[in-house]
PDB file of C-alpha atoms in Angstrom:
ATOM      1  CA  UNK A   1     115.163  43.692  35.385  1.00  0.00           C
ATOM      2  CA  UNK A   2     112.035  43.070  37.739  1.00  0.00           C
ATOM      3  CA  UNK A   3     114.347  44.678  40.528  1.00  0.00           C
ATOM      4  CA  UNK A   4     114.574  48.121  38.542  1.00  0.00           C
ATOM      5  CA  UNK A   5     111.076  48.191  37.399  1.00  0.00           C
ATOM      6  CA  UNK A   6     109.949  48.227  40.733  1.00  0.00           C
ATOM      7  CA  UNK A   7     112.112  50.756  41.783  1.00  0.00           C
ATOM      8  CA  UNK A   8     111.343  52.343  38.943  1.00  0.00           C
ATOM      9  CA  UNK A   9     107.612  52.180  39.477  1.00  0.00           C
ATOM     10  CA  UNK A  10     108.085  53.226  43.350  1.00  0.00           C
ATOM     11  CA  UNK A  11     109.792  56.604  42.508  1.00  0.00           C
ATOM     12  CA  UNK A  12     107.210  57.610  40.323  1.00  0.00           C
ATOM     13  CA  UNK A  13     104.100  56.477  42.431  1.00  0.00           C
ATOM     14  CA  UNK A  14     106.165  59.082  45.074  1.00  0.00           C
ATOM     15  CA  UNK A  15     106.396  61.586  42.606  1.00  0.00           C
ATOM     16  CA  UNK A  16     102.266  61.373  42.054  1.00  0.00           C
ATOM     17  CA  UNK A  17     101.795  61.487  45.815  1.00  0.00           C
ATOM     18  CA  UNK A  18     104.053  64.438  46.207  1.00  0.00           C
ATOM     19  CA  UNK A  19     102.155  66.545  43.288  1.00  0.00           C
ATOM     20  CA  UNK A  20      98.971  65.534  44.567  1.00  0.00           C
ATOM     21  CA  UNK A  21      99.486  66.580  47.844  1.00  0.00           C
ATOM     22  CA  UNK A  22     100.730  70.118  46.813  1.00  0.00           C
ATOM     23  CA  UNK A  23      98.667  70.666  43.982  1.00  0.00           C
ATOM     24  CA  UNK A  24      94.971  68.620  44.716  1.00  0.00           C
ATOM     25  CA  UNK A  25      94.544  69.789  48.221  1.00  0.00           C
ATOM     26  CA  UNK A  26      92.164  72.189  49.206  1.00  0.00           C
ATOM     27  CA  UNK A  27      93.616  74.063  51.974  1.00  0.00           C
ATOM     28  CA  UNK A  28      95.559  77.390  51.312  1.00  0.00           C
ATOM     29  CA  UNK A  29      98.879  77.323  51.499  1.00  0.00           C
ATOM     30  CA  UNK A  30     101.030  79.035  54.889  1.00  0.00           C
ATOM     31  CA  UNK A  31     104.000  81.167  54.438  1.00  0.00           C
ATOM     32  CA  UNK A  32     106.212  78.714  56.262  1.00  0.00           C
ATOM     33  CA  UNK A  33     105.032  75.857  53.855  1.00  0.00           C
ATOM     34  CA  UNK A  34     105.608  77.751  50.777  1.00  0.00           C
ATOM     35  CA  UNK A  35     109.520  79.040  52.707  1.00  0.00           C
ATOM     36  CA  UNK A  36     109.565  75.103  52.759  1.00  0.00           C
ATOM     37  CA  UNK A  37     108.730  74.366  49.466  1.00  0.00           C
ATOM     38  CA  UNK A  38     111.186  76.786  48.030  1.00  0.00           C
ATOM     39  CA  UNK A  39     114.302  75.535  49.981  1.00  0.00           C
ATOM     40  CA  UNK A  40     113.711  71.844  49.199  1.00  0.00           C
ATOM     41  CA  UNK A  41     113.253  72.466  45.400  1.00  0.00           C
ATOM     42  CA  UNK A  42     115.737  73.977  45.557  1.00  0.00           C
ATOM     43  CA  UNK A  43     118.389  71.212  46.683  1.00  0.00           C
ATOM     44  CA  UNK A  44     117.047  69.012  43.757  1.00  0.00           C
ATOM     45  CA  UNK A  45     116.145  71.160  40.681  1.00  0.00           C
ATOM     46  CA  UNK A  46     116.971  75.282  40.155  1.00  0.00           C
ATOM     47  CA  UNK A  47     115.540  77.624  42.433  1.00  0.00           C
ATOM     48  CA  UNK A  48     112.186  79.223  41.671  1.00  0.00           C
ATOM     49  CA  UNK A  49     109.716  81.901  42.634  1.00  0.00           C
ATOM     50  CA  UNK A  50     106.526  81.455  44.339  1.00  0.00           C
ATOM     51  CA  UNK A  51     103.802  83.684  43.310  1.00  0.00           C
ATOM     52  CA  UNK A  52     102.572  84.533  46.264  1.00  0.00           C
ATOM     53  CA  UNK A  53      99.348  87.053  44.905  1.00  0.00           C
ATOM     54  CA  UNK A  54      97.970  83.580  44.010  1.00  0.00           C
ATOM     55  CA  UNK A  55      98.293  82.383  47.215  1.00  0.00           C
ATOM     56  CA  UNK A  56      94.936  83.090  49.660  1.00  0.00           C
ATOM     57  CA  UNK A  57      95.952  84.201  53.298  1.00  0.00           C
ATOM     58  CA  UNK A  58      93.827  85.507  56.021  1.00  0.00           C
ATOM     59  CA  UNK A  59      94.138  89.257  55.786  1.00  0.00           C
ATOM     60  CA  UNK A  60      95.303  91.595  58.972  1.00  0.00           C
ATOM     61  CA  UNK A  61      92.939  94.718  58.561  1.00  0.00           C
ATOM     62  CA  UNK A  62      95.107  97.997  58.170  1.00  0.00           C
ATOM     63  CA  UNK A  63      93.787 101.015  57.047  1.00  0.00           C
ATOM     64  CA  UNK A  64      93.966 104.947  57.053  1.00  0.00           C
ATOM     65  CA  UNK A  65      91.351 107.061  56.877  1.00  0.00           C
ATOM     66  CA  UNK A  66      89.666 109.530  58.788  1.00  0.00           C
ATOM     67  CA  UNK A  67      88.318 108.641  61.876  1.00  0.00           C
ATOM     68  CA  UNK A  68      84.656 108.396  61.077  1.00  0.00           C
ATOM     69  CA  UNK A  69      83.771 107.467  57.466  1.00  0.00           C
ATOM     70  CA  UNK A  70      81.305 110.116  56.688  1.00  0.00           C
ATOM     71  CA  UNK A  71      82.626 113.428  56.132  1.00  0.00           C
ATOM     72  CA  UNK A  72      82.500 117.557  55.736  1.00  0.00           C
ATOM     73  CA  UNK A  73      84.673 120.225  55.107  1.00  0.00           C
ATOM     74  CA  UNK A  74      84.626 123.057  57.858  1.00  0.00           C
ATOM     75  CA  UNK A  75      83.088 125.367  55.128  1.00  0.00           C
ATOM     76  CA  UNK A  76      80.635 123.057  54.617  1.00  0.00           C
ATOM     77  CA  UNK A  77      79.462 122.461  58.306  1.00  0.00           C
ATOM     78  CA  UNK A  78      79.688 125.880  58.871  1.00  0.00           C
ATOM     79  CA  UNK A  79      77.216 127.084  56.071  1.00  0.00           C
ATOM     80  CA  UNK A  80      74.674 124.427  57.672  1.00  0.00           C
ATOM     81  CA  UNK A  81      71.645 125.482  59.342  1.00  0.00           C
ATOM     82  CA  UNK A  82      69.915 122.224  59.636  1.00  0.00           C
ATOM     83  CA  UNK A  83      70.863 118.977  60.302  1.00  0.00           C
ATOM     84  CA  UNK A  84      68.818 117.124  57.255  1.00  0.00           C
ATOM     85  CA  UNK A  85      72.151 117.063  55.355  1.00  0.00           C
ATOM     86  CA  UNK A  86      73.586 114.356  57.490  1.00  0.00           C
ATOM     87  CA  UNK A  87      70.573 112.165  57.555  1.00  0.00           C
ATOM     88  CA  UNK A  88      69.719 109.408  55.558  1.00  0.00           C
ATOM     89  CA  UNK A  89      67.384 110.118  52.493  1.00  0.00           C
ATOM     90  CA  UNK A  90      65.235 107.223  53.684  1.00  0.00           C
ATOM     91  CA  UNK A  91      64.985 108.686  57.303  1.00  0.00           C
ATOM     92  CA  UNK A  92      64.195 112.153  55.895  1.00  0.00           C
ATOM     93  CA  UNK A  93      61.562 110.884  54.247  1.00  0.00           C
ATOM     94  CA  UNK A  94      59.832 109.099  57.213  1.00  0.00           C
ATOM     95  CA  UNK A  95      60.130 111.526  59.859  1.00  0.00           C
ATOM     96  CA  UNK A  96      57.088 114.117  60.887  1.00  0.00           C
ATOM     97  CA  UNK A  97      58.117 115.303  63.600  1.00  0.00           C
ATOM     98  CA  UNK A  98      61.399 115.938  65.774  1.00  0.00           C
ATOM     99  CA  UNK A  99      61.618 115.435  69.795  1.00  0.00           C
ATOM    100  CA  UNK A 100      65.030 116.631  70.339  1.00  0.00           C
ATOM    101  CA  UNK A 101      68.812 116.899  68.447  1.00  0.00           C
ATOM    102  CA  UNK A 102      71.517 116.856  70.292  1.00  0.00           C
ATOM    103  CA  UNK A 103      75.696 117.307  68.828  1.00  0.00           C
ATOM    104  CA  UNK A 104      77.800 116.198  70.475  1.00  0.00           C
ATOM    105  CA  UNK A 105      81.819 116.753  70.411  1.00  0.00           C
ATOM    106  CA  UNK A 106      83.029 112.905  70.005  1.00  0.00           C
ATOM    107  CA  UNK A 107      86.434 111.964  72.098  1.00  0.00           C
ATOM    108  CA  UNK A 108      87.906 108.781  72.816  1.00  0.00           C
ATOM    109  CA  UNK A 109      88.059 106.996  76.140  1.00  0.00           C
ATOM    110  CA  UNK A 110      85.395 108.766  78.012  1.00  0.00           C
ATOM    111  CA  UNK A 111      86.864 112.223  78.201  1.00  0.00           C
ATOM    112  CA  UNK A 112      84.356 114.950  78.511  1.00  0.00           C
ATOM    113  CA  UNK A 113      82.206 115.588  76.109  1.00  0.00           C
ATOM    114  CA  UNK A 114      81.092 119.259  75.240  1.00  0.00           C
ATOM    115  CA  UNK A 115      77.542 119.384  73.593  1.00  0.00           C
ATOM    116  CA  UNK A 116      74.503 121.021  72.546  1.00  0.00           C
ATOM    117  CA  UNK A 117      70.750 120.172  72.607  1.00  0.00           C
ATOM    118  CA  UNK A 118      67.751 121.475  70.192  1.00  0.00           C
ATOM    119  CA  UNK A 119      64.392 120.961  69.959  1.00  0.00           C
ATOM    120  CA  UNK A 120      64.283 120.582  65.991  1.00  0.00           C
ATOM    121  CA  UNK A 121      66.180 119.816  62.934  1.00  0.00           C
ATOM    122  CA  UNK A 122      66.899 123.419  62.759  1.00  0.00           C
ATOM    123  CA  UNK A 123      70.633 124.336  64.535  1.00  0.00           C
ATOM    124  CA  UNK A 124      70.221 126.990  67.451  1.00  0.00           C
ATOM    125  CA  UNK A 125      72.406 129.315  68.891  1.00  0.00           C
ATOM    126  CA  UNK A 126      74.020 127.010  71.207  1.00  0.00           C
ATOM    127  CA  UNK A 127      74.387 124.591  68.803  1.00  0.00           C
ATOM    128  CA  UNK A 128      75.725 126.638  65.970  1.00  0.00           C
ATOM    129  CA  UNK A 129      78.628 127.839  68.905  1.00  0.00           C
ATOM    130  CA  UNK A 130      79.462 124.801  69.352  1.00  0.00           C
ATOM    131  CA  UNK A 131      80.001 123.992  65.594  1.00  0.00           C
ATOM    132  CA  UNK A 132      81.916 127.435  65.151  1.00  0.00           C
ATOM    133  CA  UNK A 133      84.412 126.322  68.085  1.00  0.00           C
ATOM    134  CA  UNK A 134      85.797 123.058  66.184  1.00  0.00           C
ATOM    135  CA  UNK A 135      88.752 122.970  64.424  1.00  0.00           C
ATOM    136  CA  UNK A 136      89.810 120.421  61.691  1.00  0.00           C
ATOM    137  CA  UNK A 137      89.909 116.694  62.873  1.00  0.00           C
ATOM    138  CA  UNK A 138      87.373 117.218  65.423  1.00  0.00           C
ATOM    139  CA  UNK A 139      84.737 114.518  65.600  1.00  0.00           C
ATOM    140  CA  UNK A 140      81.127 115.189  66.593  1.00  0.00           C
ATOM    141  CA  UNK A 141      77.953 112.586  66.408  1.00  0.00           C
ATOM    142  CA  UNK A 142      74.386 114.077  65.808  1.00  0.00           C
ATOM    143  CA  UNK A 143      71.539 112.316  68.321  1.00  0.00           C
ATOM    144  CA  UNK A 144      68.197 113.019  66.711  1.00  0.00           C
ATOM    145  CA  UNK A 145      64.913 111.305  67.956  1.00  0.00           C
ATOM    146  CA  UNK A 146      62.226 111.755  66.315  1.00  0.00           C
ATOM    147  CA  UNK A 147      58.420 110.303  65.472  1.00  0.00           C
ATOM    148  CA  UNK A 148      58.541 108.680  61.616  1.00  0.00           C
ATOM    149  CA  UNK A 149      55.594 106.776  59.745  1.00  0.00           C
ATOM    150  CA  UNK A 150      55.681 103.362  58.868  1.00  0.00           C
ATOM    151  CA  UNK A 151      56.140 102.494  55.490  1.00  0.00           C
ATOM    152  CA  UNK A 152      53.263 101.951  53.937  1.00  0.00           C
ATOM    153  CA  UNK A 153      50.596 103.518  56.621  1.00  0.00           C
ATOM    154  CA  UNK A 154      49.492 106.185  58.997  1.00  0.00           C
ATOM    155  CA  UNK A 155      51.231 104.589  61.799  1.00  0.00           C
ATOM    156  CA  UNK A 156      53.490 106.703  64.023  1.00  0.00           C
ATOM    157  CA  UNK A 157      56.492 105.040  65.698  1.00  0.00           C
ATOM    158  CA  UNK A 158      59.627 106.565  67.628  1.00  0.00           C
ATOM    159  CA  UNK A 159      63.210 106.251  66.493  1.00  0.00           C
ATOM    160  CA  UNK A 160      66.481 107.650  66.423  1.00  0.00           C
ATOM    161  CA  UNK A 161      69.836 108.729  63.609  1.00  0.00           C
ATOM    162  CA  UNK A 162      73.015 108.973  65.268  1.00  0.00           C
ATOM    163  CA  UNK A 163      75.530 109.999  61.914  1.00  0.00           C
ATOM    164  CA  UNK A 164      79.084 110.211  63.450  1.00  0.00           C
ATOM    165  CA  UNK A 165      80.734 112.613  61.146  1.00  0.00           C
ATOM    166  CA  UNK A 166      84.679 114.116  60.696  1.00  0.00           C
ATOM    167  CA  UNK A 167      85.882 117.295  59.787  1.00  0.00           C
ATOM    168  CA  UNK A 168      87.945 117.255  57.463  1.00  0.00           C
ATOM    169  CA  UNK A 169      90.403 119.978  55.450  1.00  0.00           C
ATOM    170  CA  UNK A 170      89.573 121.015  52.267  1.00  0.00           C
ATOM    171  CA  UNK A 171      92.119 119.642  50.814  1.00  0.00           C
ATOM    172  CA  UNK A 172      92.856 116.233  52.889  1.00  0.00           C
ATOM    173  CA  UNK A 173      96.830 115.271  53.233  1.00  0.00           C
ATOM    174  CA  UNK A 174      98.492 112.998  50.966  1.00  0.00           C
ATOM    175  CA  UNK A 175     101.111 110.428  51.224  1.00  0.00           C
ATOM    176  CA  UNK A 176     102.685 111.300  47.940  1.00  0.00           C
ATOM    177  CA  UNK A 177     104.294 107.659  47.238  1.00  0.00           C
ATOM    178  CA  UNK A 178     100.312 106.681  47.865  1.00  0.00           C
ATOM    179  CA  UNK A 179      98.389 105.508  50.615  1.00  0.00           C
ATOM    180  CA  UNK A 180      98.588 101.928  49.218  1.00  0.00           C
ATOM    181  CA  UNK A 181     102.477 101.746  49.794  1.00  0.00           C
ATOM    182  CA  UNK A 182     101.927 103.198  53.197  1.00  0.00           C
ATOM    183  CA  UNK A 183     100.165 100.519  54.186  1.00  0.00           C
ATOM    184  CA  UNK A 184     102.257  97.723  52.314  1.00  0.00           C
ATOM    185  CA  UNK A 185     105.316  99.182  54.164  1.00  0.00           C
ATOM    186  CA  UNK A 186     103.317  98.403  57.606  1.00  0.00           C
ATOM    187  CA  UNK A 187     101.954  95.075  56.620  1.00  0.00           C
ATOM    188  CA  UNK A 188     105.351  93.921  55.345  1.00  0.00           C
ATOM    189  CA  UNK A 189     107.142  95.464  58.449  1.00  0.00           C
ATOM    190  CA  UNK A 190     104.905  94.026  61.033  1.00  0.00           C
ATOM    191  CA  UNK A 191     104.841  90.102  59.832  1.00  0.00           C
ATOM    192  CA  UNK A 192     106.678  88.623  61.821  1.00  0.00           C
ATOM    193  CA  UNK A 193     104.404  89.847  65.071  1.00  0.00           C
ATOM    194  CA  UNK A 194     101.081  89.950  62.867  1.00  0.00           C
ATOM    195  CA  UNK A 195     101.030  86.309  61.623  1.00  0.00           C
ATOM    196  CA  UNK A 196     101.299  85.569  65.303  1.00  0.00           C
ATOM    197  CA  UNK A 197      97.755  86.861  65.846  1.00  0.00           C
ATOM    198  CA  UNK A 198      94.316  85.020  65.851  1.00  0.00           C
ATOM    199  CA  UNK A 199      91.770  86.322  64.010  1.00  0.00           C
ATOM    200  CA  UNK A 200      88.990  85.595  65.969  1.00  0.00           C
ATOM    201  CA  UNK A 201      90.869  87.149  69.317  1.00  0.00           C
ATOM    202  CA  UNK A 202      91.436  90.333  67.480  1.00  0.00           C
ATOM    203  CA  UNK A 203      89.981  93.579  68.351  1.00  0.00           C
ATOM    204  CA  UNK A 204      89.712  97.089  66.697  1.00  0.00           C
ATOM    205  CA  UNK A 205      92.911  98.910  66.934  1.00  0.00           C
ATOM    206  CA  UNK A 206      93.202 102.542  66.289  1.00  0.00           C
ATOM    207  CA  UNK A 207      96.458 104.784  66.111  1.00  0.00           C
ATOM    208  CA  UNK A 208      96.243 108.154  65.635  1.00  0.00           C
ATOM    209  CA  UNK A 209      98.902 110.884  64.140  1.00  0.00           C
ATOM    210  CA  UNK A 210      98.626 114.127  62.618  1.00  0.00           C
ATOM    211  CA  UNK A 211      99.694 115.296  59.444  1.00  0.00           C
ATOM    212  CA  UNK A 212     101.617 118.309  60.072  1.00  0.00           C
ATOM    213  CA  UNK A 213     101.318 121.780  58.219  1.00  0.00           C
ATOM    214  CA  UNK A 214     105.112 120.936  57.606  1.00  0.00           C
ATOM    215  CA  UNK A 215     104.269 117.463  56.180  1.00  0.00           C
ATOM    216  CA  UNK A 216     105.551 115.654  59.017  1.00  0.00           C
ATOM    217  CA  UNK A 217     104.068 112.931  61.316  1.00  0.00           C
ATOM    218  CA  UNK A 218     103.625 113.955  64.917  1.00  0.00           C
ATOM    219  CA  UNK A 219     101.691 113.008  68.012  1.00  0.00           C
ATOM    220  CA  UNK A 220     101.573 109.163  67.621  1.00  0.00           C
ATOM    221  CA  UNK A 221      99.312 107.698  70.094  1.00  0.00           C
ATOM    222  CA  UNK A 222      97.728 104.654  70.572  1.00  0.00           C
ATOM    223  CA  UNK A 223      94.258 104.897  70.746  1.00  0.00           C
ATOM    224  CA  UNK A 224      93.121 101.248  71.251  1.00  0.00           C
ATOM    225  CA  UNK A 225      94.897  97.997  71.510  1.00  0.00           C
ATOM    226  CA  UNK A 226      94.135  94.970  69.005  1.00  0.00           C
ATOM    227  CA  UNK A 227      94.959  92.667  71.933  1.00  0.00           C
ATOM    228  CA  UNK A 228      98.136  92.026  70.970  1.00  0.00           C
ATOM    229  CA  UNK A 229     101.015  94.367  72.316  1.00  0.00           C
ATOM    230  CA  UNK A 230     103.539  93.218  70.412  1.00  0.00           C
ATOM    231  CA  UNK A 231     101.326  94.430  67.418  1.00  0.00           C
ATOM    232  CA  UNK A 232     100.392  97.574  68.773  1.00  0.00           C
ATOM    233  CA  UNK A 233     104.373  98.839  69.937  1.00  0.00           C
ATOM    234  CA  UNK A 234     105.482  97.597  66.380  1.00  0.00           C
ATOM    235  CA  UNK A 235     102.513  99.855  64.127  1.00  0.00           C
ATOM    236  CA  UNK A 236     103.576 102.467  66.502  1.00  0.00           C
ATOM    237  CA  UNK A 237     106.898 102.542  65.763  1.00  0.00           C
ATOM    238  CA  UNK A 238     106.742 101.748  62.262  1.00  0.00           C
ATOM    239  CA  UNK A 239     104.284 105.370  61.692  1.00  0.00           C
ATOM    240  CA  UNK A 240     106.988 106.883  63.451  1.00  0.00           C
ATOM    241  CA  UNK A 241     109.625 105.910  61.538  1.00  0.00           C
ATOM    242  CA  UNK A 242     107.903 105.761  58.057  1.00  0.00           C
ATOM    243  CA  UNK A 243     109.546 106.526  54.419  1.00  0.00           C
ATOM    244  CA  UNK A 244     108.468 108.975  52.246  1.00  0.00           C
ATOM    245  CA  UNK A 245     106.685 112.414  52.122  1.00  0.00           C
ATOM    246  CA  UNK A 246     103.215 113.847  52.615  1.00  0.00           C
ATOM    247  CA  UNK A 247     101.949 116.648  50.943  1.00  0.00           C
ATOM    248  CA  UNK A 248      99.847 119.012  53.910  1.00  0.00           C
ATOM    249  CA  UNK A 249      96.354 119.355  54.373  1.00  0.00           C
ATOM    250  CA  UNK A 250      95.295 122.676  53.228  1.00  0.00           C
ATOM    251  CA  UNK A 251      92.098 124.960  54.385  1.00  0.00           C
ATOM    252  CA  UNK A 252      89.864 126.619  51.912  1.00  0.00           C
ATOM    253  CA  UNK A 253      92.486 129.757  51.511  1.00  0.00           C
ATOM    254  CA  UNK A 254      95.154 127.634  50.432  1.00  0.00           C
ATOM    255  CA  UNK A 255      96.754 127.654  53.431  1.00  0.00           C
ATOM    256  CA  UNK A 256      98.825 124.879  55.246  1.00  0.00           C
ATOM    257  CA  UNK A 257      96.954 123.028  58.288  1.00  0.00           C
ATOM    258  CA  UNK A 258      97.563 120.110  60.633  1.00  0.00           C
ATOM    259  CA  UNK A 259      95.443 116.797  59.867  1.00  0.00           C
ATOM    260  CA  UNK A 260      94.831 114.101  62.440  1.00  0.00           C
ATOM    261  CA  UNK A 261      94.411 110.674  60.650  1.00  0.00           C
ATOM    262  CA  UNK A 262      93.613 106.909  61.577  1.00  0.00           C
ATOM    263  CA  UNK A 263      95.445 104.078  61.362  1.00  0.00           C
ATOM    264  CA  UNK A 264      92.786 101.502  61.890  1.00  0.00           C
ATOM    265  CA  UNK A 265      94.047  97.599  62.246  1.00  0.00           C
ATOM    266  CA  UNK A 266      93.479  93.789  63.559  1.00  0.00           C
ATOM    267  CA  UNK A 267      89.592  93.418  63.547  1.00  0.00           C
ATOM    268  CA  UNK A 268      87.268  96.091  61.983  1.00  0.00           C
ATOM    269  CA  UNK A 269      85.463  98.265  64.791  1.00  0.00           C
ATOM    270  CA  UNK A 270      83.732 101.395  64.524  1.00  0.00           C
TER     271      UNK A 270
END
């Protein structure tokens, strides 16, 4: 009798060690412990799912956007005469004077760079050319200096805006199953060489493609590694081969253009 009370009162002492272990710890649980779990529950009691939305894990930035966050239509930039509209309401209503503006057409990896230069937040003739030549998808970045006031006195101090902005379609281009199963079709896809990753190695990757008028993804190119090239070749791939349908961009007639989009992922850049 003593003999099977003590066995008795060993299994469950195990038990309590077991549950505490899984259940009063306060470190998230991996994917390979939970895989674990699940198999050797399995062997002793029916199988079971894990709920893994409950379950905290270090997320791998992906997103799609355009390539700068702030935005305008080509109808809009071309109906501007001034720059004010991309400024800052703050900054506008600091600055006194202007020294000089300069847009420039933004491109990756130090190609050339066409710009314009002004003298005030008005657009001149050279700049408003150079706004009139850009197409949708184009990226240009505005460098104003100016003199401001300090808040709260007389005091005049130098300083600068730099808004990067893209153009975008009038209608942007949609991923009809939505852009949120776009990206869980990458994340899931790309696991196995994502969960490989550190997160404090990572840097800001960018892939770019273009929506065509057709609805069809062309012109994949990476842009900029994450530091991982086993990432980078498997996103690539993945946009090339990915499900669904997109609906087109279209310009303000209704008509059918091209789009170039982002796929921004491993550590959030600019």
């Amino acid at each position: 009798m003593r003999v099977q009370t003590l066995v008795i009162l060993s299994a469950i002492t195990a038990i309590s060690i077991t549950a505490f272990s899984l259940i009063g710890s306060d470190k998230p649980l991996k994917k390979s412990d939970i895989e674990y779990q699940s198999k050797t529950s399995a062997e002793f009691t029916k199988p079971f799912e894990v709920p893994l939305i409950n379950i905290p894990e270090e997320e791998f930035l992906l997103a799609i956007e355009s390539r700068f966050i702030q935005t305008v239509t080509k109808k809009e930039l071309l109906d501007q005469s001034s720059i004010e509209p991309f400024l800052g309401e703050d900054e506008l209503r600091s600055i006194v004077s202007y020294n000089s503006v300069e847009i420039t057409v933004f491109k990756e990896n130090n190609e050339k760079r066409p710009s314009a230069i002004g003298t005030s937040e008005k657009l001149n003739e050279k700049q408003l050319a150079l706004i009139r030549s850009l197409d949708y998808s184009a990226n240009i970045y505005i460098k104003a200096d100016f003199h401001r006031k300090v808040e709260g006195s007389d005091e005049l101090i130098s300083g600068y805006s730099t808004p990067h902005i893209t153009i975008i379609p009038e209608t942007q281009a949609e991923y009809i199953q939505g852009i949120g199963s776009l990206t869980s079709y990458l994340r899931d896809n790309s696991y196995r060489q994502t969960r490989m990753t550190n997160k404090s190695e990572l840097d800001p990757g960018k892939i770019y493609f273009t929506v065509s008028k057709n609805g069809i993804i062309s012109d994949v190119r990476l842009s900029s590694s994450c530091g991982y090239p086993l990432v980078d070749n498997k996103l690539v791939d993945l946009i090339r081969k990915s499900p669904g349908l997109w609906n087109p961009a279209m310009n303000e007639d209704g008509e059918a253009v091209d789009q170039e989009l982002v796929l921004f992922f491993g550590n959030m850049g600019c």
